Amino acid sequence: MPQATMHQPDAAGRDKIDCPDAFAEWRAMLHQQLADKALFEQARKAAYTYLDEQPNRRVSPDPQVLAALDLFDQPLPDAPTAATTVMEQLDSLGSPATIAQATSGRYFGLVNGGVLPVALAARWLADAWDQNAALYLSSPISGKLEQLCQDWLCTLMDLPRGSVAGFVSGSSTAILCGLAAGRHRLLQRQGWDVNRQGLSDAPRLRLIAGKHAHATVLKAVAMLGLGTDNIEWVPVDRQGRIHADSLPELDDRCLVMLQAGNVNSGAFDDFARIIPLATAVGAWVHVDGAFGLWAKASTTLRSLCDGIEGAQSFSLDGHKTLNTPYDSGIVLCSDDEALRSALAANGSYILYSQERDGMAYTPEMSRRARAVELWAVLKFLGRSGLDDLVTGIHQRAVQLAQGLKEAGFEIRNEVAFNQVLVGLGNDEHVRAFIAALQADGTIWVGGGTWFDRPVIRVSVCSWATSPAIITEILATFKRVRMQLGLE
Ligand SMILES: *Cc1c(COP(=O)(O)O)cnc(C)c1O
């Protein structure tokens, strides 16, 4: 290798350039850290201990552990801290203050999946790679795996040839991308280039959504400058599904927002009925399928998605039903050009290639290579494993609902997928019941409101939730009910 010459004497023998190196000592230390690996061994050991303890610890941290987080409250240090001390503090104070959901199978809040070991391992390796997934040239392996994941997912979802995928942080961003593509295409058909001309004088688009559209759909509408006040709300049935008969007259200026998996009830809109009505008049349909779109992978649940392939864009998460690590959302779009136009960026230094350049399909430029874990999970499970995973999650939700019903609890939804909404005879008791369950610590469930009544909201989404764990939950529900004297 040619040596860079820092000190070049001139004719008189004087140094022409004096080039100090403020980071020299640090660099030597960092190379030492890389060489002796103690830091990584420390992290690995801590991670193993953490995972080993998952089955036996509280799901949520107890108050003492949370109080100890105050020990982090120090001013930005003037002097360096040894890296092993940094890691030691992170583990001793941080690990206990997590929610134990990675592999415990006992967390049922939001719609949180766990993590599959192969996905975690793939991420560890990918973290060592430190790739920038923006371009093929900045990460050939990421470009390759994104291409494969795109092909596999479009096949799994039965999307038309030429459909594309963007790998983003989560469904919030995926919805934003899908709606941006729709906005771009619908306006372009009206002779309007929204990228250049903006929205102030643009032809008006119409927004059609069910009354139960997810908060992040509304957020995307707001961020895209379309305005939530402009939504034409469609009434929903008792499961939160759009009432197809109540749809307004659709036309080619409509962005129609449907959902595969209502975030509370898990219900799916009637795609076979609604999508043909929309596409016949040139409307754009986006399906928010954050966790529910994976029903497509289950032979017993696939029919929930009948007709869904006709939509133009879709959003879904790896980090929910698929149990990849976090920060894994996907936008799928049958209109390649609309998606890429909506997200286009050019610069003289941005070197696009003939291969897959991930940033063409995402709002971000620099990104971590999140397709690595996605690929690992799809490859590991295959079609049959995906079927078993998704079907199994549904079966556990059904088992839970049946058991709770037999024990005298009210089940407030049809358990179409993974969500179970539980009521108590007296609404006043629901909040106390949820608080008592959460304090109990053996499982964690959240609450919500379903048609103006408070409910206990159970979201089954982890590979680790076994029939035995469901039996434990049933026992916990009964025990807490007895403790509160609610029998
Ligand atoms: C979780 C969820 C979202 C938001 O997804 P993030 O990955 O959290 O950004 C949107 N819609 C539905 C139905 C969801 O369940």
Coordinates of C-alpha atoms and ligand atoms in Angstrom, one line a residue:
M1 CA 0.0 0.0 0.0
P2 CA 1.3 3.5 -0.8
Q3 CA 2.2 5.4 2.3
A4 CA 0.5 8.8 2.7
T5 CA 3.3 11.3 3.3
M6 CA 2.3 13.6 6.1
H7 CA 5.7 15.3 6.6
Q8 CA 7.2 16.4 3.4
P9 CA 10.4 18.3 3.8
D10 CA 10.8 21.2 1.3
A11 CA 14.0 22.2 -0.5
A12 CA 15.3 23.8 2.7
G13 CA 14.5 20.7 4.7
R14 CA 11.6 22.3 6.6
D15 CA 8.4 20.5 7.2
K16 CA 5.8 21.9 4.7
I17 CA 2.8 20.4 6.5
D18 CA 2.5 19.9 10.2
C19 CA -0.5 17.6 10.5
P20 CA -1.4 16.8 14.2
D21 CA -3.6 13.8 15.0
A22 CA -5.8 14.5 17.9
F23 CA -7.4 11.1 17.8
A24 CA -4.2 9.1 17.7
E25 CA -4.4 7.7 21.2
W26 CA -8.1 7.0 20.9
R27 CA -7.6 5.2 17.6
A28 CA -4.9 2.9 19.2
M29 CA -7.3 2.1 22.0
L30 CA -10.2 1.4 19.6
H31 CA -8.0 -1.0 17.6
Q32 CA -7.1 -2.6 20.9
Q33 CA -10.8 -3.1 21.8
L34 CA -11.3 -4.7 18.4
A35 CA -8.4 -6.9 18.9
D36 CA -8.9 -8.2 22.4
K37 CA -12.7 -8.6 22.1
A38 CA -13.4 -8.2 25.8
L39 CA -16.1 -5.6 25.1
F40 CA -17.9 -7.9 22.8
E41 CA -17.6 -10.9 25.1
Q42 CA -19.1 -8.7 27.8
A43 CA -22.0 -7.8 25.6
R44 CA -22.5 -11.4 24.4
K45 CA -22.5 -12.7 28.0
A46 CA -24.9 -10.0 29.1
A47 CA -27.2 -10.8 26.2
Y48 CA -27.2 -14.5 27.0
T49 CA -27.9 -14.0 30.6
Y50 CA -30.7 -11.6 29.6
L51 CA -32.3 -14.1 27.3
D52 CA -31.9 -17.0 29.8
E53 CA -33.7 -15.0 32.4
Q54 CA -36.7 -14.1 30.2
P55 CA -38.9 -17.0 31.2
N56 CA -38.5 -16.3 34.9
R57 CA -38.7 -12.6 35.3
R58 CA -41.5 -10.1 35.5
V59 CA -42.7 -8.9 32.2
S60 CA -42.6 -5.2 33.2
P61 CA -39.9 -3.8 35.6
D62 CA -40.8 -3.3 39.2
P63 CA -40.8 0.2 40.7
Q64 CA -37.3 -0.2 42.3
V65 CA -35.7 -1.0 39.0
L66 CA -37.4 2.0 37.4
A67 CA -36.2 4.2 40.3
A68 CA -32.7 3.0 39.7
L69 CA -32.8 4.5 36.2
D70 CA -32.2 7.8 37.9
L71 CA -28.6 6.7 38.3
F72 CA -28.2 7.5 34.6
D73 CA -28.9 11.2 35.4
Q74 CA -25.4 12.6 35.2
P75 CA -24.1 15.6 33.3
L76 CA -22.2 14.8 30.1
P77 CA -18.9 13.6 31.4
D78 CA -15.8 15.8 30.8
A79 CA -13.5 12.8 31.0
P80 CA -13.7 9.5 29.2
T81 CA -15.3 6.4 30.7
A82 CA -13.9 3.0 30.2
A83 CA -15.9 1.1 27.6
T84 CA -16.3 -1.9 29.9
T85 CA -17.8 0.5 32.5
V86 CA -20.2 1.9 29.9
M87 CA -21.4 -1.6 29.1
E88 CA -21.5 -2.6 32.7
Q89 CA -23.8 0.3 33.5
L90 CA -26.0 -0.3 30.5
D91 CA -26.5 -3.9 31.5
S92 CA -26.8 -3.5 35.3
L93 CA -29.3 -0.6 35.1
G94 CA -30.7 -1.1 31.6
S95 CA -31.4 -4.8 31.2
P96 CA -33.8 -5.0 34.2
A97 CA -35.6 -1.9 33.0
T98 CA -36.7 -3.5 29.8
I99 CA -40.0 -5.0 28.9
A100 CA -39.4 -8.8 28.8
Q101 CA -41.0 -9.5 25.4
A102 CA -38.1 -10.7 23.2
T103 CA -38.6 -14.4 24.0
S104 CA -40.9 -14.6 27.0
G105 CA -44.2 -14.9 25.1
R106 CA -46.0 -13.2 28.0
Y107 CA -46.3 -9.6 26.7
F108 CA -49.6 -8.8 25.1
G109 CA -49.6 -5.0 24.8
L110 CA -49.8 -3.0 21.6
V111 CA -49.2 -5.5 18.8
N112 CA -45.6 -6.5 19.7
G113 CA -44.0 -9.6 18.4
G114 CA -41.0 -11.3 20.0
V115 CA -37.8 -12.0 18.2
L116 CA -36.8 -15.2 16.5
P117 CA -33.3 -16.4 17.4
V118 CA -32.2 -16.5 13.7
A119 CA -33.3 -12.9 13.2
L120 CA -31.4 -11.8 16.3
A121 CA -28.3 -13.6 15.2
A122 CA -28.5 -12.2 11.7
R123 CA -28.9 -8.7 13.1
W124 CA -25.8 -9.2 15.3
L125 CA -23.8 -10.1 12.3
A126 CA -25.3 -7.3 10.2
D127 CA -24.4 -4.9 13.0
A128 CA -20.8 -5.8 12.6
W129 CA -21.1 -5.2 8.9
D130 CA -22.3 -1.6 9.6
Q131 CA -23.8 -1.2 6.1
N132 CA -25.5 1.8 4.6
A133 CA -28.4 0.3 2.6
A134 CA -28.9 3.5 0.6
L135 CA -27.4 2.2 -2.6
Y136 CA -26.1 -1.0 -4.2
L137 CA -22.7 0.6 -4.3
S138 CA -22.8 1.4 -0.6
S139 CA -23.9 -2.2 0.2
P140 CA -24.1 -4.9 -2.4
I141 CA -25.3 -7.5 0.1
S142 CA -28.2 -5.3 1.3
G143 CA -29.2 -4.7 -2.4
K144 CA -29.2 -8.4 -3.0
L145 CA -31.2 -9.3 0.1
E146 CA -33.7 -6.5 -0.5
Q147 CA -34.2 -7.7 -4.0
L148 CA -34.9 -11.3 -2.8
C149 CA -37.2 -10.1 0.0
Q150 CA -39.1 -8.0 -2.5
D151 CA -39.5 -11.0 -4.8
W152 CA -40.5 -13.4 -2.0
L153 CA -43.0 -11.0 -0.4
C154 CA -44.7 -10.0 -3.6
T155 CA -45.0 -13.7 -4.4
L156 CA -46.4 -14.5 -1.0
M157 CA -48.9 -11.7 -1.3
D158 CA -49.9 -12.7 -4.9
L159 CA -49.1 -9.2 -6.2
P160 CA -48.8 -8.5 -9.9
R161 CA -45.5 -8.9 -11.7
G162 CA -43.4 -5.7 -11.4
S163 CA -44.6 -4.9 -7.9
V164 CA -41.9 -3.5 -5.6
A165 CA -41.1 -3.2 -1.9
G166 CA -39.4 -0.5 0.2
F167 CA -37.8 -1.4 3.5
V168 CA -38.5 1.2 6.1
S169 CA -38.6 1.6 9.9
G170 CA -42.2 0.5 10.4
S171 CA -45.8 0.7 9.2
S172 CA -46.0 4.4 10.1
T173 CA -43.4 5.1 7.4
A174 CA -44.7 2.4 5.1
I175 CA -48.2 4.0 5.2
L176 CA -46.7 7.4 4.5
C177 CA -44.9 5.9 1.4
G178 CA -48.0 4.1 0.1
L179 CA -50.2 7.2 0.4
A180 CA -47.4 9.4 -1.1
A181 CA -47.3 7.1 -4.1
G182 CA -51.1 7.3 -4.4
R183 CA -51.1 11.0 -4.1
H184 CA -48.4 11.3 -6.8
R185 CA -50.2 9.0 -9.2
L186 CA -53.7 10.4 -8.8
L187 CA -52.5 14.0 -9.1
Q188 CA -50.3 13.1 -12.1
R189 CA -53.4 11.7 -13.8
Q190 CA -55.0 15.1 -13.3
G191 CA -52.0 16.7 -15.0
W192 CA -50.3 17.8 -11.8
D193 CA -46.7 17.0 -10.7
V194 CA -46.9 17.3 -6.9
N195 CA -43.2 17.1 -6.5
R196 CA -42.6 20.3 -8.5
Q197 CA -45.9 22.1 -8.1
G198 CA -46.8 21.3 -4.5
L199 CA -50.3 21.1 -3.1
S200 CA -51.5 24.7 -2.7
D201 CA -53.1 25.0 -6.1
A202 CA -53.4 21.2 -6.8
P203 CA -56.6 19.5 -7.9
R204 CA -58.4 18.3 -4.8
L205 CA -58.0 14.6 -3.8
R206 CA -60.7 12.8 -1.9
L207 CA -59.8 10.7 1.1
I208 CA -61.9 7.7 2.1
A209 CA -61.3 5.9 5.4
G210 CA -63.2 3.7 7.8
K211 CA -64.0 5.2 11.2
H212 CA -61.5 2.8 12.7
A213 CA -58.5 3.8 10.6
H214 CA -55.3 3.5 12.5
A215 CA -53.8 6.6 14.1
T216 CA -50.7 6.3 11.9
V217 CA -53.0 6.5 8.7
L218 CA -54.3 9.8 10.0
K219 CA -50.8 10.9 10.8
A220 CA -49.6 10.1 7.2
V221 CA -52.6 12.0 5.8
A222 CA -51.6 15.0 8.0
M223 CA -47.9 14.8 7.1
L224 CA -48.7 14.6 3.4
G225 CA -50.6 17.9 3.6
L226 CA -53.9 16.2 2.7
G227 CA -55.6 17.2 5.9
T228 CA -57.6 14.9 8.2
D229 CA -60.6 17.2 8.0
N230 CA -61.0 16.2 4.4
I231 CA -61.5 12.5 5.2
E232 CA -64.8 11.1 4.1
W233 CA -65.5 8.8 7.0
V234 CA -67.2 5.5 6.3
P235 CA -69.2 3.8 9.1
V236 CA -68.0 0.5 10.4
D237 CA -69.7 -2.6 11.7
R238 CA -69.4 -4.1 15.2
Q239 CA -65.9 -5.6 14.3
G240 CA -64.6 -2.3 13.0
R241 CA -64.9 -3.3 9.3
I242 CA -65.9 -0.7 6.7
H243 CA -69.6 -0.9 5.8
A244 CA -69.2 -1.5 2.1
D245 CA -72.8 -0.4 1.5
S246 CA -72.0 3.0 3.1
L247 CA -69.1 3.9 0.8
P248 CA -69.5 7.2 -0.9
E249 CA -69.5 7.3 -4.7
L250 CA -65.8 6.7 -5.7
D251 CA -63.9 8.4 -8.5
D252 CA -60.4 8.8 -9.9
R253 CA -59.5 11.4 -7.3
C254 CA -60.0 9.0 -4.3
L255 CA -57.4 7.6 -2.0
V256 CA -59.1 4.7 -0.3
M257 CA -57.6 3.5 3.0
L258 CA -58.5 0.0 4.1
Q259 CA -57.2 -2.3 6.8
A260 CA -56.1 -5.9 7.1
G261 CA -56.2 -6.2 10.9
N262 CA -58.1 -3.7 13.0
V263 CA -55.6 -2.7 15.8
N264 CA -58.2 -3.6 18.4
S265 CA -60.4 -6.4 17.1
G266 CA -58.1 -7.8 14.4
A267 CA -60.9 -7.6 11.8
F268 CA -60.3 -7.4 8.1
D269 CA -62.2 -5.1 5.6
D270 CA -64.1 -6.8 2.8
F271 CA -61.5 -6.4 0.1
A272 CA -63.2 -8.6 -2.5
R273 CA -66.2 -6.2 -2.4
I274 CA -64.5 -2.8 -2.0
I275 CA -61.3 -3.0 -4.0
P276 CA -63.0 -3.7 -7.4
L277 CA -65.4 -0.8 -6.8
A278 CA -62.4 1.5 -6.3
T279 CA -60.1 0.3 -9.0
A280 CA -63.0 0.3 -11.6
V281 CA -63.1 4.1 -11.4
G282 CA -59.3 4.6 -11.1
A283 CA -59.1 5.2 -7.3
W284 CA -56.0 4.3 -5.4
V285 CA -56.3 1.8 -2.6
H286 CA -53.9 1.5 0.3
V287 CA -54.2 -1.4 2.7
D288 CA -52.8 -0.9 6.2
G289 CA -51.8 -4.5 7.0
A290 CA -49.2 -3.9 9.7
F291 CA -49.7 -7.2 11.5
G292 CA -52.8 -8.7 9.6
L293 CA -51.4 -8.9 6.1
W294 CA -49.4 -11.9 7.3
A295 CA -52.7 -13.8 7.3
K296 CA -51.8 -14.3 3.6
A297 CA -49.1 -16.7 4.8
S298 CA -51.6 -18.9 6.7
T299 CA -53.5 -21.6 4.8
T300 CA -56.4 -21.4 7.3
L301 CA -56.6 -17.6 7.5
R302 CA -55.7 -16.6 3.9
S303 CA -59.3 -16.1 2.9
L304 CA -59.4 -13.0 5.2
C305 CA -57.3 -11.4 2.5
D306 CA -59.4 -12.5 -0.5
G307 CA -59.3 -9.8 -3.2
I308 CA -56.5 -7.8 -1.5
E309 CA -54.1 -8.3 -4.4
G310 CA -56.1 -5.6 -6.4
A311 CA -54.9 -2.8 -4.1
Q312 CA -52.1 -0.5 -5.2
S313 CA -50.1 -0.2 -2.0
F314 CA -49.7 -2.1 1.2
S315 CA -47.9 -1.5 4.5
L316 CA -46.8 -4.2 6.9
D317 CA -44.3 -4.9 9.6
G318 CA -41.7 -7.5 10.1
H319 CA -41.5 -6.6 13.8
K320 CA -45.0 -7.7 14.6
T321 CA -46.4 -11.1 13.4
L322 CA -43.1 -12.1 11.7
N323 CA -41.1 -11.6 14.9
T324 CA -38.1 -9.9 13.4
P325 CA -36.3 -7.3 15.6
Y326 CA -37.6 -3.8 15.6
D327 CA -37.3 -1.2 12.9
S328 CA -38.7 -3.4 10.2
G329 CA -41.5 -2.1 8.1
I330 CA -42.3 -2.8 4.5
V331 CA -44.2 -0.9 1.8
L332 CA -45.4 -2.9 -1.1
C333 CA -46.6 -1.2 -4.3
S334 CA -47.9 -2.5 -7.6
D335 CA -47.1 0.9 -9.2
D336 CA -43.3 0.9 -9.2
E337 CA -43.1 4.2 -11.0
A338 CA -45.5 6.0 -8.6
L339 CA -43.6 4.9 -5.6
R340 CA -40.2 5.8 -7.0
S341 CA -41.4 9.1 -8.3
A342 CA -43.0 10.0 -4.9
L343 CA -39.7 9.2 -3.1
A344 CA -37.2 10.4 -5.8
A345 CA -33.9 12.0 -4.9
N346 CA -31.0 12.9 -7.1
G347 CA -27.6 14.4 -6.5
S348 CA -24.4 14.3 -8.4
Y349 CA -22.8 12.0 -5.8
I350 CA -25.7 9.6 -5.5
L351 CA -24.6 6.9 -7.8
Y352 CA -27.5 4.7 -8.8
S353 CA -26.7 1.4 -10.4
Q354 CA -28.3 -1.3 -12.6
E355 CA -28.8 -3.3 -9.4
R356 CA -31.2 -2.6 -6.6
D357 CA -30.7 0.8 -4.9
G358 CA -32.8 0.6 -1.7
M359 CA -33.2 4.4 -1.3
A360 CA -35.3 4.6 -4.4
Y361 CA -38.1 3.0 -2.5
T362 CA -37.8 4.8 0.9
P363 CA -38.0 8.3 2.3
E364 CA -34.6 7.8 4.0
M365 CA -31.3 7.8 2.2
S366 CA -28.9 6.3 4.8
R367 CA -30.5 3.3 6.4
R368 CA -29.3 0.2 8.2
A369 CA -29.6 -3.1 6.2
R370 CA -32.9 -4.2 7.7
A371 CA -33.6 -6.7 4.9
V372 CA -30.9 -8.9 6.5
E373 CA -33.2 -10.1 9.3
L374 CA -36.2 -10.2 7.1
W375 CA -34.4 -12.4 4.6
A376 CA -33.1 -14.6 7.5
V377 CA -36.6 -15.2 8.9
L378 CA -38.2 -15.9 5.5
K379 CA -35.4 -18.3 4.6
F380 CA -35.5 -20.0 8.0
L381 CA -39.3 -20.5 8.1
G382 CA -40.1 -21.0 4.5
R383 CA -43.7 -21.2 3.5
S384 CA -44.6 -24.0 5.8
G385 CA -42.9 -22.3 8.8
L386 CA -44.7 -19.0 8.0
D387 CA -48.0 -20.9 7.9
D388 CA -47.3 -22.5 11.2
L389 CA -46.2 -19.3 12.9
V390 CA -49.2 -17.2 11.8
T391 CA -51.7 -20.0 12.2
G392 CA -50.3 -20.8 15.6
I393 CA -50.7 -17.2 16.8
H394 CA -54.3 -17.3 15.7
Q395 CA -54.9 -20.6 17.5
R396 CA -53.5 -19.2 20.8
A397 CA -55.9 -16.2 20.5
V398 CA -58.8 -18.6 20.0
Q399 CA -57.7 -20.7 22.9
L400 CA -57.5 -17.7 25.1
A401 CA -60.9 -16.4 24.1
Q402 CA -62.5 -19.8 24.7
G403 CA -60.9 -20.2 28.1
L404 CA -61.9 -16.7 29.2
K405 CA -65.4 -17.2 28.0
E406 CA -65.7 -20.5 29.9
A407 CA -64.4 -18.7 33.0
G408 CA -67.2 -16.1 32.7
F409 CA -65.3 -13.2 31.1
E410 CA -67.0 -11.4 28.2
I411 CA -65.3 -11.6 24.8
R412 CA -66.2 -8.4 22.9
N413 CA -64.8 -9.2 19.4
E414 CA -64.9 -12.0 16.9
V415 CA -61.4 -13.5 17.1
A416 CA -60.7 -13.3 13.4
F417 CA -56.9 -13.1 13.9
N418 CA -54.8 -12.4 17.0
Q419 CA -56.7 -9.9 19.0
V420 CA -58.9 -10.6 22.0
L421 CA -61.0 -7.9 23.6
V422 CA -62.2 -8.8 27.1
G423 CA -64.9 -7.1 29.1
L424 CA -66.1 -7.4 32.7
G425 CA -69.7 -7.3 33.6
N426 CA -69.2 -4.0 35.2
D427 CA -67.2 -1.4 33.1
E428 CA -66.1 0.4 36.3
H429 CA -63.9 -2.6 37.2
V430 CA -62.0 -2.8 33.9
R431 CA -59.4 -0.2 34.8
A432 CA -58.7 -1.6 38.2
F433 CA -58.5 -5.1 36.7
I434 CA -55.9 -4.0 34.1
A435 CA -53.8 -2.2 36.7
A436 CA -53.9 -5.2 38.9
L437 CA -52.8 -7.5 36.0
Q438 CA -50.0 -5.2 35.1
A439 CA -48.8 -4.9 38.8
D440 CA -48.9 -8.7 39.0
G441 CA -46.1 -8.8 36.5
T442 CA -46.5 -12.4 35.2
I443 CA -48.1 -11.2 32.0
W444 CA -48.7 -7.7 30.6
V445 CA -51.9 -6.6 28.9
G446 CA -53.1 -3.2 27.9
G447 CA -56.5 -1.6 27.8
G448 CA -58.5 0.3 25.3
T449 CA -62.0 1.4 24.4
W450 CA -64.2 -0.6 22.1
F451 CA -67.5 1.0 21.0
D452 CA -67.4 3.4 24.0
R453 CA -66.8 0.7 26.6
P454 CA -63.5 0.0 28.3
V455 CA -61.9 -3.4 27.5
I456 CA -58.9 -5.4 28.4
R457 CA -56.9 -5.7 25.2
V458 CA -54.9 -8.8 24.6
S459 CA -52.7 -9.0 21.5
V460 CA -51.1 -12.4 20.8
C461 CA -48.1 -11.9 18.5
S462 CA -45.1 -13.8 19.8
W463 CA -43.7 -17.1 18.5
A464 CA -43.0 -17.9 22.2
T465 CA -46.6 -17.8 23.4
S466 CA -47.4 -21.5 23.9
P467 CA -50.6 -23.3 24.9
A468 CA -49.1 -23.6 28.4
I469 CA -48.6 -19.9 28.6
I470 CA -52.2 -19.3 27.6
T471 CA -53.2 -21.6 30.4
E472 CA -51.1 -19.5 32.7
I473 CA -52.8 -16.3 31.5
L474 CA -56.2 -17.9 32.2
A475 CA -55.1 -18.7 35.7
T476 CA -53.7 -15.1 36.2
F477 CA -57.0 -13.6 35.0
K478 CA -59.0 -15.7 37.5
R479 CA -56.5 -15.0 40.3
V480 CA -56.6 -11.3 39.8
R481 CA -60.4 -11.3 39.6
M482 CA -60.6 -13.1 42.9
Q483 CA -58.1 -10.8 44.5
L484 CA -60.2 -7.8 43.5
G485 CA -63.3 -9.6 44.7
L486 CA -65.0 -9.4 41.3
E487 CA -66.4 -12.9 41.1
Ligands
LIG1 C1 -48.6 -1.1 14.6 C2 -49.6 -0.6 13.6 C3 -49.3 0.6 12.8 C4 -48.0 1.4 13.0 O1 -46.9 0.6 12.7 P1 -45.4 0.9 13.3 O2 -44.6 -0.2 12.9 O3 -45.6 0.9 14.8 O4 -45.0 2.2 12.8 C5 -50.2 0.9 11.8 N1 -51.3 0.2 11.6 C6 -51.7 -0.9 12.4 C7 -52.9 -1.6 12.1 C8 -50.8 -1.3 13.4 O5 -51.1 -2.4 14.1

